[in-house]
PDB file of C-alpha atoms in Angstrom:
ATOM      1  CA  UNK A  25       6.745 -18.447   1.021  1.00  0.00           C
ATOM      2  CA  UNK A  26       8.086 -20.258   3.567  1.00  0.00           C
ATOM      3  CA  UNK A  27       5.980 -20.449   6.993  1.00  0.00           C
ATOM      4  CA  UNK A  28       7.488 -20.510  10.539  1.00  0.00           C
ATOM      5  CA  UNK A  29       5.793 -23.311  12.337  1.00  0.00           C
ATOM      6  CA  UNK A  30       4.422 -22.192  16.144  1.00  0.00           C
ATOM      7  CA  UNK A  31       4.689 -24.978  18.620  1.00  0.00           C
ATOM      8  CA  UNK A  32       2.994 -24.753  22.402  1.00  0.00           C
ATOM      9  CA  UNK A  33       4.303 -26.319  25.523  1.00  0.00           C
ATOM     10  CA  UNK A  34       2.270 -25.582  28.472  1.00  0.00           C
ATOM     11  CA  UNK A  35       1.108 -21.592  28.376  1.00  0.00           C
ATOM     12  CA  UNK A  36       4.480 -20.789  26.477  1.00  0.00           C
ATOM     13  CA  UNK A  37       4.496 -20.608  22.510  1.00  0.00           C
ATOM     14  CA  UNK A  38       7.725 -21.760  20.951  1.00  0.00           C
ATOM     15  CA  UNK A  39       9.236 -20.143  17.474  1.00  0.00           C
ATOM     16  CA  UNK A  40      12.375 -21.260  16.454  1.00  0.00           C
ATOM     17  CA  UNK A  41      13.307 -20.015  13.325  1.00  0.00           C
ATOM     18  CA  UNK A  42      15.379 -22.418  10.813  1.00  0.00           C
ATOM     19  CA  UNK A  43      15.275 -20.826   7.639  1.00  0.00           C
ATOM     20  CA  UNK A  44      16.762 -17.416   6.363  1.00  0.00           C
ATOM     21  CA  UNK A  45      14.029 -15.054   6.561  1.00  0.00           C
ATOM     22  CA  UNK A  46      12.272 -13.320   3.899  1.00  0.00           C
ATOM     23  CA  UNK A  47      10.003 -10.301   4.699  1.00  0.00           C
ATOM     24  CA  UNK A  48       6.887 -11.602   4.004  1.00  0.00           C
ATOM     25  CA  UNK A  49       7.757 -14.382   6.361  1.00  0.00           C
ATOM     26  CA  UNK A  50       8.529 -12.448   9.359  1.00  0.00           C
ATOM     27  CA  UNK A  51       5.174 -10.686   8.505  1.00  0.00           C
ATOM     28  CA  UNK A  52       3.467 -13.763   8.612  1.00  0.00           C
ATOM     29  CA  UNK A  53       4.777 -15.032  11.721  1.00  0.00           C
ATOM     30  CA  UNK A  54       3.522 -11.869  13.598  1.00  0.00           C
ATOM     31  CA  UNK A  55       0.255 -12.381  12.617  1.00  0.00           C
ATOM     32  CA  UNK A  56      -0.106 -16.048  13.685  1.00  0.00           C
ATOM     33  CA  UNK A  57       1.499 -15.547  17.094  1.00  0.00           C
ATOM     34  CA  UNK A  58      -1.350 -12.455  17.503  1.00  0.00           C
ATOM     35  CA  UNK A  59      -3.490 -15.223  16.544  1.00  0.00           C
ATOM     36  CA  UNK A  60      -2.417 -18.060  18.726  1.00  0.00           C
ATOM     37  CA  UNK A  61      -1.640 -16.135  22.013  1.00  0.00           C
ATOM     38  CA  UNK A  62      -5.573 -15.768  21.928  1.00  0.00           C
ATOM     39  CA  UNK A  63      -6.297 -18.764  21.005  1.00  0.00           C
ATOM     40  CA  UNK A  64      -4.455 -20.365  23.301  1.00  0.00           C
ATOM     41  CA  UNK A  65      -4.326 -17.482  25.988  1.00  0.00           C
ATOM     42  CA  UNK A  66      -0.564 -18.219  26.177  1.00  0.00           C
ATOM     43  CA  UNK A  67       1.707 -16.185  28.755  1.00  0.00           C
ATOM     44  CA  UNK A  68       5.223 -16.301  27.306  1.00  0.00           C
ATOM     45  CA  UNK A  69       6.436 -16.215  23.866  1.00  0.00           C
ATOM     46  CA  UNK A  70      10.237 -17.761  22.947  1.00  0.00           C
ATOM     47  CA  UNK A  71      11.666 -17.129  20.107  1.00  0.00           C
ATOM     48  CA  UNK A  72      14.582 -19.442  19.353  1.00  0.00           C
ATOM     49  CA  UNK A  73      17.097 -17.624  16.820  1.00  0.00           C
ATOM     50  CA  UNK A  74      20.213 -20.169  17.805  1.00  0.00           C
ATOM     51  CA  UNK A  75      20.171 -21.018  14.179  1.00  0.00           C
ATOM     52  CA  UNK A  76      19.679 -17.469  12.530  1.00  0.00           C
ATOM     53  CA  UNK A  77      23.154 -16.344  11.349  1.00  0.00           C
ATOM     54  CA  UNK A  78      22.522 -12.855  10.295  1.00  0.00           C
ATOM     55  CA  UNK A  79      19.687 -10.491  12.120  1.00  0.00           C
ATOM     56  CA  UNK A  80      19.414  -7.163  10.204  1.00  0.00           C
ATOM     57  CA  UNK A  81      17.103  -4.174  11.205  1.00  0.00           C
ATOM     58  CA  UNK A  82      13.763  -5.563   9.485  1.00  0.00           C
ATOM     59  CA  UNK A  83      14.409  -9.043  11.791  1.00  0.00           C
ATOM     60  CA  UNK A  84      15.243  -7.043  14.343  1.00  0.00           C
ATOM     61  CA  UNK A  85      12.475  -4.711  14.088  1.00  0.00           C
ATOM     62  CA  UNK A  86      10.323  -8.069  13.982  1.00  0.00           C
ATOM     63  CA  UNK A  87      11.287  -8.762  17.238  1.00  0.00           C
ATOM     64  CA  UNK A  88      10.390  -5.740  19.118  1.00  0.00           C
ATOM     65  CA  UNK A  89       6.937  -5.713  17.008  1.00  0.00           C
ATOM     66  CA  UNK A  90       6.385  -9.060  18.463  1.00  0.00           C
ATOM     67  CA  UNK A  91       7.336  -8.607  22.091  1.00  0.00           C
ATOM     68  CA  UNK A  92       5.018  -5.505  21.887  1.00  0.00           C
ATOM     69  CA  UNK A  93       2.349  -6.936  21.235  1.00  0.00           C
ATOM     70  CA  UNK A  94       2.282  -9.834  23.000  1.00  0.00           C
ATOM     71  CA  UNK A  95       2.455  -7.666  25.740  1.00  0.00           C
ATOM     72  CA  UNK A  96      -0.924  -5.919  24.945  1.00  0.00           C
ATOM     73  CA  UNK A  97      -2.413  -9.571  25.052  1.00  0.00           C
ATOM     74  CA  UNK A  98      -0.449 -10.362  28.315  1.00  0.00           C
ATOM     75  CA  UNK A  99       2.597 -12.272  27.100  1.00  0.00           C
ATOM     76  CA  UNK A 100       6.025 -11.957  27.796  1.00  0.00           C
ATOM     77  CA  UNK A 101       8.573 -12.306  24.984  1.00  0.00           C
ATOM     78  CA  UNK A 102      11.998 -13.803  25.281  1.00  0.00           C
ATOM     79  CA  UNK A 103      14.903 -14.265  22.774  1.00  0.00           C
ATOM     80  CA  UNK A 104      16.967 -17.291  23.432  1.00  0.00           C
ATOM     81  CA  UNK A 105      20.297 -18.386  21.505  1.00  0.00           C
ATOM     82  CA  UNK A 106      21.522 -15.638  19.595  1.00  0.00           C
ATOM     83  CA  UNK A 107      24.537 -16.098  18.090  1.00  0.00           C
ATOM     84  CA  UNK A 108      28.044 -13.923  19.454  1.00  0.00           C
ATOM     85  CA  UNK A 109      28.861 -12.621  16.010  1.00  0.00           C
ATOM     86  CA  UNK A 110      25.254 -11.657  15.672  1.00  0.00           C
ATOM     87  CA  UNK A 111      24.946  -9.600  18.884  1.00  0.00           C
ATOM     88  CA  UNK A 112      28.370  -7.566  17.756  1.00  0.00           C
ATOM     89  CA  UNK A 113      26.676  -6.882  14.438  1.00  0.00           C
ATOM     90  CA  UNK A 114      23.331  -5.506  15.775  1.00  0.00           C
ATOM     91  CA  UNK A 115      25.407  -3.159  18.664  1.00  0.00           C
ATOM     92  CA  UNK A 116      27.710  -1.737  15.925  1.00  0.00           C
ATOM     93  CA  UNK A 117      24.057  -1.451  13.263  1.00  0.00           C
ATOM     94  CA  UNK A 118      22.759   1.004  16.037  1.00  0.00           C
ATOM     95  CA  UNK A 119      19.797  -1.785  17.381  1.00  0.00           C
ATOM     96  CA  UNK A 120      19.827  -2.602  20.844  1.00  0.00           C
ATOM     97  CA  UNK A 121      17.000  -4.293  20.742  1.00  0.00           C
ATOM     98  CA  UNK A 122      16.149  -2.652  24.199  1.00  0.00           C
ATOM     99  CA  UNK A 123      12.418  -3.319  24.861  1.00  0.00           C
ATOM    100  CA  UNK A 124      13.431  -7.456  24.063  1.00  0.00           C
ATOM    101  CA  UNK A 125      13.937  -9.755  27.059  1.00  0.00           C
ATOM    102  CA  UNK A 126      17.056 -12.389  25.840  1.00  0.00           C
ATOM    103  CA  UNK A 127      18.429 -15.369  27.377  1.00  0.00           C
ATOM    104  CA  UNK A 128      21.500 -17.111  26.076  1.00  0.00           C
ATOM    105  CA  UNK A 129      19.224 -20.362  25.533  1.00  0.00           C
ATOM    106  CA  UNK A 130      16.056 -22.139  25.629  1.00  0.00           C
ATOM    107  CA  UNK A 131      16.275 -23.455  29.193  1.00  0.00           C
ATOM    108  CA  UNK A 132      17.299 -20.104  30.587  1.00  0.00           C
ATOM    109  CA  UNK A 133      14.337 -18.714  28.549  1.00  0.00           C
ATOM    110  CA  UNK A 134      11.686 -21.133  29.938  1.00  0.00           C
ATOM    111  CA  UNK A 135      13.161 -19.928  33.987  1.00  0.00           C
ATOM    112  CA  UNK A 136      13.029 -16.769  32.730  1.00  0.00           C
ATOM    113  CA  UNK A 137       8.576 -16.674  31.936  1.00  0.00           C
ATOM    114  CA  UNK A 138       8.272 -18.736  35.107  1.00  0.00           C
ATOM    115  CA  UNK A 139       8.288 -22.211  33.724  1.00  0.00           C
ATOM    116  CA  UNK A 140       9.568 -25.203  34.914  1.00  0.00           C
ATOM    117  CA  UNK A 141      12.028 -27.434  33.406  1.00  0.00           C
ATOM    118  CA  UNK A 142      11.793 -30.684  33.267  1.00  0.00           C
ATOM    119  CA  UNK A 143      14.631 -33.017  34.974  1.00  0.00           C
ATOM    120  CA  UNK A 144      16.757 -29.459  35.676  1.00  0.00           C
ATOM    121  CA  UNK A 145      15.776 -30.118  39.799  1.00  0.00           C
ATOM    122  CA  UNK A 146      14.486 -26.527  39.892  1.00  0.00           C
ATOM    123  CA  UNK A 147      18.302 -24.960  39.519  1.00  0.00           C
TER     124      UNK A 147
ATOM    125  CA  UNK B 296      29.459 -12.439 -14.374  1.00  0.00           C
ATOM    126  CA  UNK B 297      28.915 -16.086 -13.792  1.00  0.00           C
ATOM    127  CA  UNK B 298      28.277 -16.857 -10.265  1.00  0.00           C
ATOM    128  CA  UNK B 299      31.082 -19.053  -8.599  1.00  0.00           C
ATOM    129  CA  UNK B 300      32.117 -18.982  -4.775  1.00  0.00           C
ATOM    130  CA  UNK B 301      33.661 -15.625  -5.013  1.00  0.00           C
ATOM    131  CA  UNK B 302      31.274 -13.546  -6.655  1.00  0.00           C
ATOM    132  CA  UNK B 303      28.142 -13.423  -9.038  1.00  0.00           C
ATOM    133  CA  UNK B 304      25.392 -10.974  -9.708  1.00  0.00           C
ATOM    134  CA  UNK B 305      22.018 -11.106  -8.683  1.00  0.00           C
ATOM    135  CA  UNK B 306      18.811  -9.018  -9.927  1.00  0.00           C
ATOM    136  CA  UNK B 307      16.324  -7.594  -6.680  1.00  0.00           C
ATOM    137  CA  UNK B 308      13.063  -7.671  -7.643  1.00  0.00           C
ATOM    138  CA  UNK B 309      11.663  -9.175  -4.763  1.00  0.00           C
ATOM    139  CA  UNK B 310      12.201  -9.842  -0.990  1.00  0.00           C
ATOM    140  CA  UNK B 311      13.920 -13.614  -1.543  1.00  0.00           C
ATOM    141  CA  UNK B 312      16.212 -11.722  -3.765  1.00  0.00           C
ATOM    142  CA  UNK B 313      17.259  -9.950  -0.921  1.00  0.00           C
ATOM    143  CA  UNK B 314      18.139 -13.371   0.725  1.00  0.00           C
ATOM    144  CA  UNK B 315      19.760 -14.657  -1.955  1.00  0.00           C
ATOM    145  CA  UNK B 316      22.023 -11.731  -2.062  1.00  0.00           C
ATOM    146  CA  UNK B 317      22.839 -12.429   2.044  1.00  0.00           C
ATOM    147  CA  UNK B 318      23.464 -16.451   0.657  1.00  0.00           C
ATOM    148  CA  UNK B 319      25.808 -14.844  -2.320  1.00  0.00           C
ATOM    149  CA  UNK B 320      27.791 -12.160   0.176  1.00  0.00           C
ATOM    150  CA  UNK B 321      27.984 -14.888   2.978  1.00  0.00           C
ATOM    151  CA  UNK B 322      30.128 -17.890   0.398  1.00  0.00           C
ATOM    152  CA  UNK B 323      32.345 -15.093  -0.894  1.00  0.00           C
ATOM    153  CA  UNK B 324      32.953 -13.869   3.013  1.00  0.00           C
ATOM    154  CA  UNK B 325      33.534 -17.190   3.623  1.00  0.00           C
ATOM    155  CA  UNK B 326      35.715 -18.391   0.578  1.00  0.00           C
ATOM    156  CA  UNK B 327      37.864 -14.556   1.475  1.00  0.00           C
ATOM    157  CA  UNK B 328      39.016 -15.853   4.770  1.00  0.00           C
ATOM    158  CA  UNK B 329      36.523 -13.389   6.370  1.00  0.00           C
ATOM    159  CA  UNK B 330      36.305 -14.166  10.304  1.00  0.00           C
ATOM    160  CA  UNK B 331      32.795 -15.193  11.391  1.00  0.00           C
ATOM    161  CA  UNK B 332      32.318 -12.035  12.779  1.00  0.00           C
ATOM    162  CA  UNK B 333      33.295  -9.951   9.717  1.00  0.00           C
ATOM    163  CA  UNK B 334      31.280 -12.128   7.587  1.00  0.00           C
ATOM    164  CA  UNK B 335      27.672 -11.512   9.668  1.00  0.00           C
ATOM    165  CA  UNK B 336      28.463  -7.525   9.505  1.00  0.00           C
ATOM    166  CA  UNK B 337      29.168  -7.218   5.916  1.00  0.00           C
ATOM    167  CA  UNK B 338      26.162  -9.835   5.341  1.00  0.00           C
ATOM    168  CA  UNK B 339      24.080  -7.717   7.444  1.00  0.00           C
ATOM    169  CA  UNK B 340      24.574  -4.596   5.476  1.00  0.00           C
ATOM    170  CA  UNK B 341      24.571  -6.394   2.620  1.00  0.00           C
ATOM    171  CA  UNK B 342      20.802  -7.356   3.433  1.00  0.00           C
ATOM    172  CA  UNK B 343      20.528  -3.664   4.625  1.00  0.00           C
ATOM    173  CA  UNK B 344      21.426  -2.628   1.027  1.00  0.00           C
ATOM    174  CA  UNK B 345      19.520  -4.585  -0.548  1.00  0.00           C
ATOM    175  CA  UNK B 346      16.614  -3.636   0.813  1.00  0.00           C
ATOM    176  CA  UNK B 347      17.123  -0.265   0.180  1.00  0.00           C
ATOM    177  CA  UNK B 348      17.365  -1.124  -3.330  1.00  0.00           C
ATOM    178  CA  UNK B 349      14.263  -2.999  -3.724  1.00  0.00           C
ATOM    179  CA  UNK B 350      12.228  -0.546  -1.757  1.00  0.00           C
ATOM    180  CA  UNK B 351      13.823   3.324  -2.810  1.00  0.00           C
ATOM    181  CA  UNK B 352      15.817   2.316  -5.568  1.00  0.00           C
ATOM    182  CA  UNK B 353      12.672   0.361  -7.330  1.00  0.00           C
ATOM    183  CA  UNK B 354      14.659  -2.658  -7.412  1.00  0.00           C
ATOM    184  CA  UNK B 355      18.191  -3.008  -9.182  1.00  0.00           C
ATOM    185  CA  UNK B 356      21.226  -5.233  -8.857  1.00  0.00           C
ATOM    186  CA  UNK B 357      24.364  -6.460  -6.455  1.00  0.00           C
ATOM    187  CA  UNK B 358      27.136  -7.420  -7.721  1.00  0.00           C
ATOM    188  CA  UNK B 359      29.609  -9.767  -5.305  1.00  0.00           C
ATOM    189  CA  UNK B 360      33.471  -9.801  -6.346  1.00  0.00           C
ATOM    190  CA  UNK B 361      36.600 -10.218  -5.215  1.00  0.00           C
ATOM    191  CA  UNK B 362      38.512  -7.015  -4.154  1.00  0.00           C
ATOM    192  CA  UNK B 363      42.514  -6.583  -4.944  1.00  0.00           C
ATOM    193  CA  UNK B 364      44.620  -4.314  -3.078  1.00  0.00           C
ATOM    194  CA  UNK B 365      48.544  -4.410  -3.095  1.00  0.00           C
ATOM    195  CA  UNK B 366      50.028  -7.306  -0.962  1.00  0.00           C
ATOM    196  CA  UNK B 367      47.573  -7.481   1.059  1.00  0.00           C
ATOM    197  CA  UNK B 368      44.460 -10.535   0.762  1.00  0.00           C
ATOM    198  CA  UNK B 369      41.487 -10.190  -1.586  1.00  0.00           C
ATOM    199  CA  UNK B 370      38.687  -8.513   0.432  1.00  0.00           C
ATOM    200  CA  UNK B 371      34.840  -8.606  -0.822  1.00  0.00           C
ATOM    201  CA  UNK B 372      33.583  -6.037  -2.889  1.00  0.00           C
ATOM    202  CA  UNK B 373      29.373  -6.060  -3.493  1.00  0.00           C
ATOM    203  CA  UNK B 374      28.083  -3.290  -5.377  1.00  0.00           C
ATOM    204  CA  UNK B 375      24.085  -2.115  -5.362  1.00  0.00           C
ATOM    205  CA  UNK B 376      22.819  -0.338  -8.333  1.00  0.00           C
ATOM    206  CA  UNK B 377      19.566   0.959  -9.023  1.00  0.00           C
ATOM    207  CA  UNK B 378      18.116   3.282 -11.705  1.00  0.00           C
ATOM    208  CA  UNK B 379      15.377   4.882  -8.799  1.00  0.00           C
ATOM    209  CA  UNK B 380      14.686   8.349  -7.956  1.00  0.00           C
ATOM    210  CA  UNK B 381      18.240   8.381  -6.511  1.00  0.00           C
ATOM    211  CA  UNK B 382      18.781  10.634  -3.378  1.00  0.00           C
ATOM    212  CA  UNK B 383      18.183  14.145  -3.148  1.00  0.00           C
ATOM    213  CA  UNK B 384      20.219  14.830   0.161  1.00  0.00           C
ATOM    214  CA  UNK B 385      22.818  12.597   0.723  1.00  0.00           C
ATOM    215  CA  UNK B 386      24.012  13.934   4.335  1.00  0.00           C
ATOM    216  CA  UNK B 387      20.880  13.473   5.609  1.00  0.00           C
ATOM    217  CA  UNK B 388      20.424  10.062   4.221  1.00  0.00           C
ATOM    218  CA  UNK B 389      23.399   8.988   6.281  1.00  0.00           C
ATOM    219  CA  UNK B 390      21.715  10.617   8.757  1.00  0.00           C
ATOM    220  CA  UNK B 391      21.555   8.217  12.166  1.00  0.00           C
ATOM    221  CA  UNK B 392      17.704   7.915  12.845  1.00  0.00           C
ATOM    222  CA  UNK B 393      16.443  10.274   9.430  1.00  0.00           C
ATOM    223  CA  UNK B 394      14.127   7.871   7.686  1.00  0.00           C
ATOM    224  CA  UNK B 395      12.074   8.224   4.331  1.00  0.00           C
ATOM    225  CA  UNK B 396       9.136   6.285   5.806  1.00  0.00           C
ATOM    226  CA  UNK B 397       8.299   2.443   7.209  1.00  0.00           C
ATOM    227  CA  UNK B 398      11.951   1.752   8.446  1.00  0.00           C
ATOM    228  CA  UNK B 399      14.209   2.674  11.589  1.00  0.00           C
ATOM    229  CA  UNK B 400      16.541   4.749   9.488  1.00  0.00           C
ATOM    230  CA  UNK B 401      19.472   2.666  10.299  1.00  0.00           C
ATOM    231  CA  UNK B 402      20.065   1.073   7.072  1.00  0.00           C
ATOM    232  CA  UNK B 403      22.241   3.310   4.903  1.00  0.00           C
ATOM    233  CA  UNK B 404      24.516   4.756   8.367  1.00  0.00           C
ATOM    234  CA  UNK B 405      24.098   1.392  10.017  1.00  0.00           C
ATOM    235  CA  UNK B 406      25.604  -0.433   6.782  1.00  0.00           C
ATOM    236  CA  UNK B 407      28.284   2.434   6.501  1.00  0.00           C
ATOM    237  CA  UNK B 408      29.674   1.104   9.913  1.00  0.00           C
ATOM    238  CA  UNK B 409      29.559  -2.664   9.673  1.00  0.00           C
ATOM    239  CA  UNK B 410      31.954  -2.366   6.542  1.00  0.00           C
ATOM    240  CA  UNK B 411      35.842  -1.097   5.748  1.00  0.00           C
ATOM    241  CA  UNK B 412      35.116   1.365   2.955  1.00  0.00           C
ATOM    242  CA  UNK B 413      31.615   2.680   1.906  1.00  0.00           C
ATOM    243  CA  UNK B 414      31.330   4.496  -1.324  1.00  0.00           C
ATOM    244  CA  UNK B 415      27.391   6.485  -2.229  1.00  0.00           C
ATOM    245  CA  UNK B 416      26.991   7.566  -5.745  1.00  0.00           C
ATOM    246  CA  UNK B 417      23.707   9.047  -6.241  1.00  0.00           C
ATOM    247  CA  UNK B 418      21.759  12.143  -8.305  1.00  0.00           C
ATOM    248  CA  UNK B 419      18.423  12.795  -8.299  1.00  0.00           C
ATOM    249  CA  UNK B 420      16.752  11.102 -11.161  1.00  0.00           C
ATOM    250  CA  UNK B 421      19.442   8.930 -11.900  1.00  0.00           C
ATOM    251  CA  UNK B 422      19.644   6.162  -9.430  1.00  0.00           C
ATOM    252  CA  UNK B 423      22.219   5.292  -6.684  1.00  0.00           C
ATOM    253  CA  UNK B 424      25.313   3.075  -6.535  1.00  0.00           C
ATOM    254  CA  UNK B 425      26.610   2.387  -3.063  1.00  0.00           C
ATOM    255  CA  UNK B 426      29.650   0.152  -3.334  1.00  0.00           C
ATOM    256  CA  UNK B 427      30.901  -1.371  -0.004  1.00  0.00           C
ATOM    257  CA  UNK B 428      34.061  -3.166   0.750  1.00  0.00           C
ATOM    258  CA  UNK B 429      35.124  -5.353   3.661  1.00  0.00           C
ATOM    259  CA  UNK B 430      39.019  -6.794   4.180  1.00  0.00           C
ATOM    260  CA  UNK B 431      39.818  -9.724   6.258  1.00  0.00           C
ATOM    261  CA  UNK B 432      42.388  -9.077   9.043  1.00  0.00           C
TER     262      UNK B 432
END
């Protein structure tokens, strides 16, 4: 089983996921982010999916799960970069995915928890 | 069935079955002239389907052709089978929200609408076949 590696700039963790998920390894990944926001005491959790080309209910379950409870440890969660033909897909599946913040990419993401951007002048 | 870019067969036993299937249903989308858009929906209830399978059915099959109608372009046909417990109450299977346990119950319904033609053969103690077909515009 593949495992999705969890990378930490400043108080935000960074996930972005390369590889077509199995089960097991979404399961996995919720489990180390529980552990590393309290490790690390992180405040914002991105989850990069700009390379995911097909989110079905389980992934998309995964998500919600994850932006849950890193809100019960004090984190926000925030979707960057998915795909157009992915967000038609998951309207017309019936998930809305409406408890998940989203941005359209990673920068917008890091404005969106608060953080700043390097060499973007604040804009 | 041997597999080539239009089709092949593939046993689910286990969860990276279920991505192989989505790697098997995404080549034949692709080689069909599918647009990128029709290709993540039928891959998407594709991996819905499959799922099923593995966790009701017990595990089974999909099998990924090439569908002919009459002057018109080859669509892509996948077909799960299983030999599970089948479904005792089909209507409320394809039920929006009606769940047997552990999922969202959007699989079966949500898969019906991502594709052009959905077909569920089932009986209880004799599996379930759900065939699903998806033409390119």
């Amino acid at each position: 089983m593949d495992r999705v590696p969890i990378l930490k700039i400043g108080a935000v963790l960074l996930v972005s996921i390369q590889i077509d998920l199995e089960d097991q390894t979404v399961l996995a990944l919720q489990e180390d982010l529980a552990d590393r926001i309290t490790r690390t005491g992180a405040r914002g959790v991105i989850i990069d999916i700009t390379a995911v080309d097909v989110v079905d209910s389980f992934i998309g379950r995964m998500f919600a799960t994850i932006a849950a409870m890193s809100r019960l440890m004090d984190a926000e969660t925030v979707v960057v970069g998915m795909r157009p033909a992915v967000a038609i897909t998951l309207v017309e599946l019936g998930l809305s995915l409406g408890g998940v913040r989203t941005a359209l990419d990673l920068e917008k993401g890091m404005r969106l928890l608060g953080v700043a951007v390097p060499g973007a002048d604040g804009r | 069935m041997t597999p080539d870019t239009t089709g092949g067969e593939i046993t689910i036993a286990s969860n990276d079955d279920v991505v192989r299937v989505r790697q098997l249903v995404r080549t034949a989308a692709a080689a069909a002239g599918l647009s990128l858009v029709d290709q993540t929906k039928i891959v998407t209830a594709a991996s819905e389907l499959a799922r099923n399978t593995l966790i009701h059915g017990g595990g089974g099959s999909a099998r990924v052709e090439s569908a002919a109608r009459a002057g018109r372009r080859p669509g892509v046909r996948i077909t799960f089978t299983d030999d599970g417990p089948g479904i005792p109450d089909v209507d409320q299977a394809l039920t929006e929200g009606w769940t047997s346990g552990g999922g969202l119950g959007l699989g079966l319904p949500g898969a019906r609408r991502l594709v052009d033609e959905f077909e569920l053969r089932t009986e209880p103690g004799a599996g379930t076949t759900v065939t699903v077909t998806k033409w390119p515009r």
